[in-house]
XYZ file of C-alpha atoms in Angstrom:
253
model
C -23.508 7.330 7.163
C -26.442 7.285 10.130
C -25.394 6.333 13.465
C -27.400 4.048 15.893
C -28.483 5.591 18.944
C -25.668 2.776 20.639
C -22.744 4.470 18.888
C -24.066 7.841 19.967
C -24.080 7.015 23.597
C -20.813 4.807 23.395
C -17.993 6.013 25.399
C -14.546 6.328 24.115
C -11.954 5.637 26.671
C -8.249 7.806 25.623
C -5.551 7.551 27.631
C -4.936 11.219 29.478
C -1.668 12.072 27.418
C 0.099 14.824 29.733
C 1.208 18.177 29.860
C 4.548 18.276 27.744
C 5.840 19.291 24.060
C 4.376 17.333 21.157
C 0.607 17.519 22.972
C -0.579 17.511 19.154
C 1.272 14.983 17.758
C 0.379 12.933 21.006
C -3.151 13.939 20.517
C -3.173 12.732 16.454
C -1.423 9.298 17.798
C -4.222 8.881 20.253
C -7.605 9.027 17.894
C -5.256 7.004 14.850
C -4.542 4.245 17.477
C -7.942 4.227 18.666
C -9.053 4.115 14.652
C -6.666 1.488 14.048
C -7.516 -1.129 16.888
C -11.167 -0.565 15.892
C -12.122 1.065 19.210
C -13.289 4.304 16.562
C -15.357 2.680 13.544
C -16.132 4.792 10.465
C -19.335 6.833 10.774
C -18.675 6.670 14.715
C -18.654 10.546 16.180
C -15.772 11.558 18.567
C -17.009 12.617 22.314
C -17.490 16.888 22.220
C -14.259 19.046 22.131
C -14.926 19.922 25.755
C -14.933 16.538 27.135
C -12.468 14.932 24.351
C -10.064 17.619 26.102
C -10.858 16.447 29.478
C -10.444 12.839 28.709
C -7.026 13.744 27.409
C -5.575 16.080 29.674
C -5.117 18.840 27.450
C -6.205 21.855 26.352
C -9.511 22.416 23.695
C -7.268 24.162 21.001
C -5.043 20.894 21.413
C -7.735 18.718 20.650
C -9.111 21.433 17.978
C -5.903 21.058 15.621
C -5.386 17.228 16.264
C -8.813 17.042 14.990
C -8.154 19.547 11.472
C -4.841 17.479 11.280
C -6.876 14.237 10.784
C -9.679 15.738 8.770
C -7.115 17.033 5.809
C -5.474 13.807 6.290
C -8.778 12.600 5.549
C -8.966 9.941 8.360
C -12.060 12.383 9.983
C -15.022 14.389 8.849
C -16.360 17.298 10.017
C -19.904 18.396 9.594
C -22.220 20.843 10.334
C -24.829 19.676 12.145
C -23.280 16.332 12.674
C -20.379 17.093 14.522
C -16.922 15.352 13.898
C -16.867 11.740 12.500
C -14.008 8.806 11.143
C -14.396 8.766 7.851
C -13.459 5.626 5.440
C -10.398 5.799 3.567
C -10.578 5.819 -0.263
C -7.914 6.308 -2.911
C -7.724 9.924 -2.905
C -6.843 9.990 0.975
C -3.641 7.365 -0.674
C -3.157 9.814 -4.022
C -2.676 12.646 -2.343
C 0.129 12.142 0.303
C 1.810 10.245 -1.833
C 1.972 12.972 -4.511
C 2.380 15.838 -2.599
C 5.558 12.850 -1.299
C 6.975 12.722 -4.535
C 7.173 16.114 -5.523
C 8.639 16.994 -2.339
C 11.238 14.804 -2.909
C 11.662 16.161 -6.484
C 10.888 12.433 -7.981
C 8.602 12.779 -11.110
C 6.105 9.396 -11.484
C 6.492 8.976 -15.397
C 4.572 6.742 -17.681
C 7.168 4.028 -17.479
C 6.858 3.637 -13.821
C 3.115 3.915 -14.501
C 3.041 0.947 -16.489
C 5.532 -1.045 -14.510
C 3.091 -0.688 -11.450
C 0.090 -1.562 -13.504
C 1.862 -4.454 -14.936
C 2.573 -6.152 -11.773
C -0.969 -5.269 -10.350
C -3.439 -5.615 -13.090
C -1.956 -8.511 -14.972
C -2.116 -10.573 -11.532
C -5.755 -9.047 -10.900
C -7.034 -10.208 -14.489
C -5.954 -13.393 -13.280
C -7.600 -13.764 -10.562
C -10.766 -12.621 -11.717
C -10.688 -15.284 -14.083
C -10.838 -17.680 -11.020
C -13.018 -15.599 -8.851
C -15.379 -13.939 -11.084
C -19.608 -14.764 -10.359
C -22.040 -14.398 -13.160
C -23.287 -11.199 -12.074
C -19.275 -10.038 -12.875
C -19.128 -11.209 -15.861
C -22.385 -9.466 -16.519
C -21.434 -5.907 -15.809
C -17.786 -6.345 -17.882
C -19.689 -7.517 -20.271
C -22.027 -4.766 -20.255
C -19.238 -1.980 -19.670
C -17.710 -3.637 -22.868
C -20.488 -2.879 -25.034
C -21.207 0.578 -24.173
C -17.627 0.995 -24.610
C -18.290 -0.059 -28.117
C -21.172 2.099 -28.551
C -18.992 5.107 -27.574
C -16.527 4.311 -30.127
C -17.163 7.679 -31.176
C -17.045 9.791 -28.172
C -13.923 10.571 -26.491
C -15.359 11.667 -22.941
C -17.842 8.716 -22.719
C -15.236 6.074 -24.168
C -12.720 7.318 -21.566
C -14.878 7.020 -18.423
C -15.996 3.528 -19.436
C -12.565 2.538 -20.556
C -12.053 3.529 -16.612
C -15.112 1.522 -15.204
C -13.492 -1.468 -17.189
C -10.474 -1.278 -15.371
C -12.177 -0.587 -11.867
C -14.912 -3.278 -12.100
C -12.309 -5.797 -13.361
C -10.539 -5.214 -9.737
C -14.032 -5.734 -8.506
C -13.977 -9.302 -9.725
C -10.481 -10.039 -8.097
C -12.878 -9.389 -4.588
C -9.727 -8.317 -2.687
C -10.333 -5.113 -1.430
C -6.487 -4.394 -0.980
C -6.022 -4.581 -4.261
C -8.738 -2.827 -5.379
C -7.335 0.113 -3.203
C -4.328 0.205 -4.870
C -5.282 -0.039 -8.015
C -8.155 3.074 -7.556
C -4.742 4.506 -6.518
C -2.642 3.896 -9.817
C -5.993 4.695 -12.098
C -6.144 7.879 -10.567
C -2.512 9.034 -10.599
C -3.352 8.398 -14.172
C -6.146 10.413 -14.915
C -4.483 13.263 -16.612
C -2.805 11.151 -19.023
C -6.594 9.272 -19.617
C -8.228 12.637 -20.564
C -5.097 13.247 -22.939
C -5.459 10.023 -25.037
C -9.062 9.950 -25.045
C -8.738 12.083 -28.203
C -6.189 10.618 -29.798
C -6.888 9.040 -33.671
C -7.575 5.678 -33.860
C -7.933 5.068 -29.793
C -10.782 2.969 -30.186
C -9.529 0.445 -32.739
C -5.884 -0.166 -30.730
C -7.696 -0.675 -27.399
C -10.776 -2.229 -28.012
C -9.611 -5.786 -29.218
C -7.815 -6.152 -26.511
C -10.476 -5.685 -24.152
C -12.843 -7.849 -25.888
C -9.636 -10.701 -25.347
C -9.568 -9.697 -21.330
C -13.250 -10.470 -21.271
C -13.429 -13.739 -22.781
C -10.329 -14.941 -21.337
C -12.101 -14.024 -17.701
C -15.631 -14.971 -18.655
C -14.301 -18.846 -20.087
C -12.005 -18.792 -16.366
C -9.023 -19.205 -18.456
C -6.343 -17.101 -16.067
C -3.310 -17.501 -18.072
C -5.044 -16.170 -21.066
C -6.388 -13.536 -18.727
C -2.959 -12.571 -17.727
C -1.399 -12.580 -21.295
C -4.766 -10.589 -22.285
C -4.047 -7.781 -19.952
C -0.273 -7.957 -20.527
C -0.621 -7.284 -24.103
C -3.547 -4.745 -23.682
C -0.758 -2.540 -21.301
C 1.882 -2.766 -24.082
C -0.396 -1.496 -26.563
C -1.826 1.594 -24.018
C 2.279 2.101 -23.266
C 2.893 2.752 -26.764
C 0.388 5.077 -27.306
C 1.168 7.361 -23.939
C 4.879 7.094 -25.440
C 3.317 8.656 -29.092
C 1.592 11.203 -27.180
C 4.219 12.394 -25.171
C 6.561 12.722 -28.495
C 3.840 14.067 -30.097
C 3.805 16.511 -27.015
C 7.826 17.270 -27.261
C 8.036 17.715 -31.204
C 9.739 14.191 -31.480
C 8.980 10.357 -32.431
C 8.222 8.009 -29.761
C 11.306 6.167 -28.170
């Protein structure tokens, strides 16, 4: 992201964190506070390391470690020749720590868990999309739906277009938080989606409900859109259960 001259010159004021234990954590918290309050905005460059350390009253290695931690979290981005800037937060920055959190707690997210979350989010998002869609929104979703039909015999492209269909539908709600949450859920389903894409008869089973969702949204019928999405997710769960049963050599529950 290009930085304006005013952004480059702007001085960000930080309180001195003190010379005590946990200095790295304190610096991390100080930077996070500036991001959360909007003092540091996306694309804004942090002060040079020497100036930064003097402002905070800590050593340069402490600042360096704090920046490394925030970069690992995806909150900062360091580029050669540019320096360290504030990053925008996307679904990867949520999925990775969430997945790590679940693994370290020994909790496994199964398809029923994902189905429950998708039902909560996507059924309502279909209704909101029907209420708030624009003609451009409908045009884009229609084009994706048509492309899905054109790639009925191309599993890789059909799977990608299926993902795009659901992603764009969430965009049609015009709710950025809902979009981020759904992106996170869909990212967690990437492996399942890849395995299902080669299932025989997939197109015939899922395409009709995609069309029904589109038709309801186009008509502005929120109730019908929610019903069609609920039916679609139930079909998806059946297919996922069949896949897992096949892998285990049994039959779906």
